[in-house]
Amino acid sequence: MARAKIEDERKEQILAAFEACVIRLGLAKTTLQKVADEVGLPRSLVRYFVGNRDDMVDLLIERMIERAEQNLENARPDGSAVVAPTLESLLDTLFKATFSDPTSNSIVGELWYLAERDETIRKRLTAMYGRILNLLITQMQAEEIGRNNEERKSLALALISLAYGQASFAFLGLKAPRANTLRLLAGTLIGDAGRR
């Protein structure tokens, strides 16, 4: 048991170092050696614990998915562990947590760049955003928002686009005069779809 725990801790340290390198250097310039230097381990141990660079990218994507899912899992009104999330609480989480973390946004931006050339990464990103999309659609069904799943899917895509777009523009220094403007517009979109 202790051995497995040490391996998990070592893997976590290596992934944290990989993240730091990706943020500082970009994914294209991050090598196993640079990760090894960052974590203070020989390159051979980095490879032993996490595999090659492609394996590290896969683990990094898993880490991003886990963070996003954890954020969405915590999307309960007033932080209640008993009350189920509402569409409003999910949107608050999307705008205030999921797409507002600069570290995750930098890494996801690097992954988007790689996804242009790598079908596997593109599929993984599609699955990651697909989970968020399905969660929103399911919640809209539960709250009887939208006439059908096609309308709900269009609305969910618009909501995700608003949240992601806001984060992307904020990175460039283009922010709305009021911090919650796009979140309020998301609420307007939901209101326009109406509860059916």
Tab-separated table of C-alpha atoms in Angstrom:
chain	number	residue	atom	x	y	z
A	1	MET	CA	0.000	0.000	0.000
A	2	ALA	CA	2.761	2.451	0.912
A	3	ARG	CA	4.464	1.815	-2.430
A	4	ALA	CA	1.304	2.665	-4.389
A	5	LYS	CA	0.864	5.840	-2.360
A	6	ILE	CA	4.439	6.923	-3.050
A	7	GLU	CA	3.961	6.223	-6.767
A	8	ASP	CA	0.773	8.306	-6.790
A	9	GLU	CA	2.523	11.159	-4.981
A	10	ARG	CA	5.461	11.025	-7.388
A	11	LYS	CA	3.125	11.006	-10.384
A	12	GLU	CA	1.274	14.014	-8.951
A	13	GLN	CA	4.573	15.885	-8.456
A	14	ILE	CA	5.607	15.139	-12.029
A	15	LEU	CA	2.249	16.266	-13.416
A	16	ALA	CA	2.452	19.490	-11.412
A	17	ALA	CA	5.933	20.071	-12.867
A	18	PHE	CA	4.622	19.280	-16.358
A	19	GLU	CA	1.823	21.830	-15.873
A	20	ALA	CA	4.309	24.454	-14.698
A	21	CYS	CA	6.513	23.837	-17.742
A	22	VAL	CA	3.550	23.981	-20.128
A	23	ILE	CA	2.439	27.295	-18.651
A	24	ARG	CA	5.942	28.764	-18.744
A	25	LEU	CA	7.244	27.299	-22.036
A	26	GLY	CA	4.200	26.082	-23.949
A	27	LEU	CA	3.432	22.471	-24.747
A	28	ALA	CA	5.564	22.377	-27.890
A	29	LYS	CA	8.740	23.332	-25.975
A	30	THR	CA	8.112	21.166	-22.923
A	31	THR	CA	10.324	18.084	-22.952
A	32	LEU	CA	10.772	15.192	-20.540
A	33	GLN	CA	14.139	16.659	-19.562
A	34	LYS	CA	12.611	20.042	-18.733
A	35	VAL	CA	9.948	18.341	-16.628
A	36	ALA	CA	12.665	16.296	-14.890
A	37	ASP	CA	14.622	19.479	-14.160
A	38	GLU	CA	11.476	21.180	-12.835
A	39	VAL	CA	10.600	18.317	-10.475
A	40	GLY	CA	14.223	17.603	-9.510
A	41	LEU	CA	14.296	13.983	-10.658
A	42	PRO	CA	16.332	12.120	-13.255
A	43	ARG	CA	14.628	11.912	-16.646
A	44	SER	CA	14.545	8.113	-16.348
A	45	LEU	CA	12.378	8.338	-13.204
A	46	VAL	CA	10.005	10.786	-14.865
A	47	ARG	CA	9.615	8.327	-17.725
A	48	TYR	CA	9.199	5.426	-15.291
A	49	PHE	CA	6.380	7.087	-13.354
A	50	VAL	CA	4.422	8.745	-16.171
A	51	GLY	CA	5.741	7.351	-19.451
A	52	ASN	CA	6.683	9.373	-22.497
A	53	ARG	CA	5.558	12.864	-23.428
A	54	ASP	CA	2.373	11.620	-25.131
A	55	ASP	CA	1.484	9.720	-21.965
A	56	MET	CA	2.007	12.919	-19.957
A	57	VAL	CA	-0.296	14.816	-22.317
A	58	ASP	CA	-2.973	12.144	-21.785
A	59	LEU	CA	-2.547	12.402	-18.018
A	60	LEU	CA	-2.738	16.186	-18.253
A	61	ILE	CA	-6.014	15.973	-20.168
A	62	GLU	CA	-7.368	13.584	-17.536
A	63	ARG	CA	-6.335	16.065	-14.880
A	64	MET	CA	-8.188	18.891	-16.676
A	65	ILE	CA	-11.280	16.687	-16.991
A	66	GLU	CA	-11.136	15.814	-13.280
A	67	ARG	CA	-10.855	19.493	-12.339
A	68	ALA	CA	-13.781	20.465	-14.546
A	69	GLU	CA	-15.912	17.612	-13.233
A	70	GLN	CA	-15.017	18.441	-9.639
A	71	ASN	CA	-15.998	22.071	-10.214
A	72	LEU	CA	-19.297	21.009	-11.740
A	73	GLU	CA	-19.900	18.446	-9.002
A	74	ASN	CA	-19.531	21.243	-6.478
A	75	ALA	CA	-22.113	23.341	-8.339
A	76	ARG	CA	-24.762	23.128	-5.693
A	77	PRO	CA	-26.791	26.092	-4.519
A	78	ASP	CA	-25.175	27.699	-1.477
A	79	GLY	CA	-22.572	24.918	-1.373
A	80	SER	CA	-25.119	22.425	-0.052
A	81	ALA	CA	-24.059	18.795	-0.238
A	82	VAL	CA	-27.697	17.676	-0.189
A	83	VAL	CA	-29.387	19.922	-2.732
A	84	ALA	CA	-28.891	18.924	-6.373
A	85	PRO	CA	-27.272	21.438	-8.713
A	86	THR	CA	-29.574	23.755	-10.638
A	87	LEU	CA	-28.941	25.179	-14.077
A	88	GLU	CA	-28.247	28.542	-12.439
A	89	SER	CA	-25.664	27.038	-10.079
A	90	LEU	CA	-24.048	25.143	-12.972
A	91	LEU	CA	-23.767	28.387	-14.940
A	92	ASP	CA	-22.279	30.178	-11.951
A	93	THR	CA	-19.690	27.414	-11.764
A	94	LEU	CA	-18.947	27.580	-15.498
A	95	PHE	CA	-18.395	31.322	-15.399
A	96	LYS	CA	-16.712	31.604	-11.989
A	97	ALA	CA	-14.700	28.389	-11.689
A	98	THR	CA	-14.504	26.109	-14.723
A	99	PHE	CA	-13.475	28.735	-17.269
A	100	SER	CA	-11.958	31.308	-14.933
A	101	ASP	CA	-8.890	29.389	-13.752
A	102	PRO	CA	-5.898	30.923	-15.589
A	103	THR	CA	-3.762	27.796	-15.149
A	104	SER	CA	-6.365	25.473	-16.633
A	105	ASN	CA	-7.139	27.978	-19.397
A	106	SER	CA	-3.468	28.197	-20.399
A	107	ILE	CA	-3.143	24.438	-20.528
A	108	VAL	CA	-6.395	23.967	-22.425
A	109	GLY	CA	-5.249	26.646	-24.887
A	110	GLU	CA	-2.094	24.632	-25.506
A	111	LEU	CA	-4.174	21.481	-25.955
A	112	TRP	CA	-6.415	23.259	-28.488
A	113	TYR	CA	-3.297	24.134	-30.459
A	114	LEU	CA	-2.174	20.494	-30.445
A	115	ALA	CA	-5.689	19.304	-31.303
A	116	GLU	CA	-5.403	21.022	-34.678
A	117	ARG	CA	-2.828	18.401	-35.652
A	118	ASP	CA	-3.548	15.461	-33.365
A	119	GLU	CA	-6.810	13.566	-33.777
A	120	THR	CA	-6.453	11.793	-30.423
A	121	ILE	CA	-6.175	15.061	-28.509
A	122	ARG	CA	-9.052	16.523	-30.525
A	123	LYS	CA	-11.231	13.557	-29.527
A	124	ARG	CA	-10.236	13.920	-25.879
A	125	LEU	CA	-11.096	17.636	-25.863
A	126	THR	CA	-14.376	16.886	-27.613
A	127	ALA	CA	-15.179	14.353	-24.892
A	128	MET	CA	-14.240	16.840	-22.155
A	129	TYR	CA	-16.518	19.559	-23.520
A	130	GLY	CA	-19.136	16.933	-24.371
A	131	ARG	CA	-19.424	16.047	-20.689
A	132	ILE	CA	-20.123	19.670	-19.793
A	133	LEU	CA	-22.579	19.948	-22.683
A	134	ASN	CA	-24.467	16.818	-21.607
A	135	LEU	CA	-24.602	17.966	-18.008
A	136	LEU	CA	-26.224	21.247	-19.080
A	137	ILE	CA	-28.672	19.474	-21.419
A	138	THR	CA	-29.659	17.016	-18.688
A	139	GLN	CA	-30.240	19.842	-16.229
A	140	MET	CA	-32.324	21.756	-18.787
A	141	GLN	CA	-34.460	18.654	-19.285
A	142	ALA	CA	-34.920	18.306	-15.532
A	143	GLU	CA	-35.973	21.954	-15.254
A	144	GLU	CA	-38.113	21.747	-18.419
A	145	ILE	CA	-36.169	24.434	-20.250
A	146	GLY	CA	-36.371	24.335	-24.037
A	147	ARG	CA	-38.816	22.575	-26.323
A	148	ASN	CA	-36.611	19.621	-27.259
A	149	ASN	CA	-33.068	18.295	-26.985
A	150	GLU	CA	-32.000	19.978	-30.212
A	151	GLU	CA	-32.934	23.372	-28.757
A	152	ARG	CA	-31.303	22.455	-25.433
A	153	LYS	CA	-28.092	21.433	-27.187
A	154	SER	CA	-27.990	24.730	-29.098
A	155	LEU	CA	-28.563	26.638	-25.872
A	156	ALA	CA	-25.917	24.615	-24.003
A	157	LEU	CA	-23.381	25.288	-26.770
A	158	ALA	CA	-24.172	29.009	-26.597
A	159	LEU	CA	-23.724	29.016	-22.814
A	160	ILE	CA	-20.393	27.190	-22.977
A	161	SER	CA	-19.273	29.530	-25.763
A	162	LEU	CA	-20.099	32.576	-23.649
A	163	ALA	CA	-18.163	31.236	-20.662
A	164	TYR	CA	-15.168	30.099	-22.714
A	165	GLY	CA	-15.195	33.257	-24.826
A	166	GLN	CA	-15.249	35.444	-21.734
A	167	ALA	CA	-12.197	33.620	-20.359
A	168	SER	CA	-10.380	33.838	-23.698
A	169	PHE	CA	-10.993	37.559	-24.095
A	170	ALA	CA	-10.079	38.222	-20.462
A	171	PHE	CA	-6.713	36.586	-21.162
A	172	LEU	CA	-6.218	39.157	-23.938
A	173	GLY	CA	-7.231	41.972	-21.619
A	174	LEU	CA	-10.644	42.480	-23.231
A	175	LYS	CA	-13.092	42.464	-20.360
A	176	ALA	CA	-16.695	43.593	-20.117
A	177	PRO	CA	-17.185	46.777	-18.058
A	178	ARG	CA	-19.039	44.730	-15.432
A	179	ALA	CA	-17.596	41.377	-14.398
A	180	ASN	CA	-20.904	39.497	-14.550
A	181	THR	CA	-22.226	40.905	-17.861
A	182	LEU	CA	-21.901	37.681	-19.844
A	183	ARG	CA	-23.219	35.605	-16.957
A	184	LEU	CA	-26.322	37.834	-16.923
A	185	LEU	CA	-26.661	37.385	-20.690
A	186	ALA	CA	-26.523	33.624	-20.163
A	187	GLY	CA	-29.490	33.987	-17.801
A	188	THR	CA	-31.315	35.997	-20.463
A	189	LEU	CA	-30.762	33.208	-23.001
A	190	ILE	CA	-32.250	30.711	-20.573
A	191	GLY	CA	-35.201	32.993	-19.919
A	192	ASP	CA	-35.783	33.402	-23.657
A	193	ALA	CA	-35.795	29.621	-24.106
A	194	GLY	CA	-38.472	29.568	-21.440
A	195	ARG	CA	-39.614	26.800	-19.230
A	196	ARG	CA	-41.805	24.483	-21.260
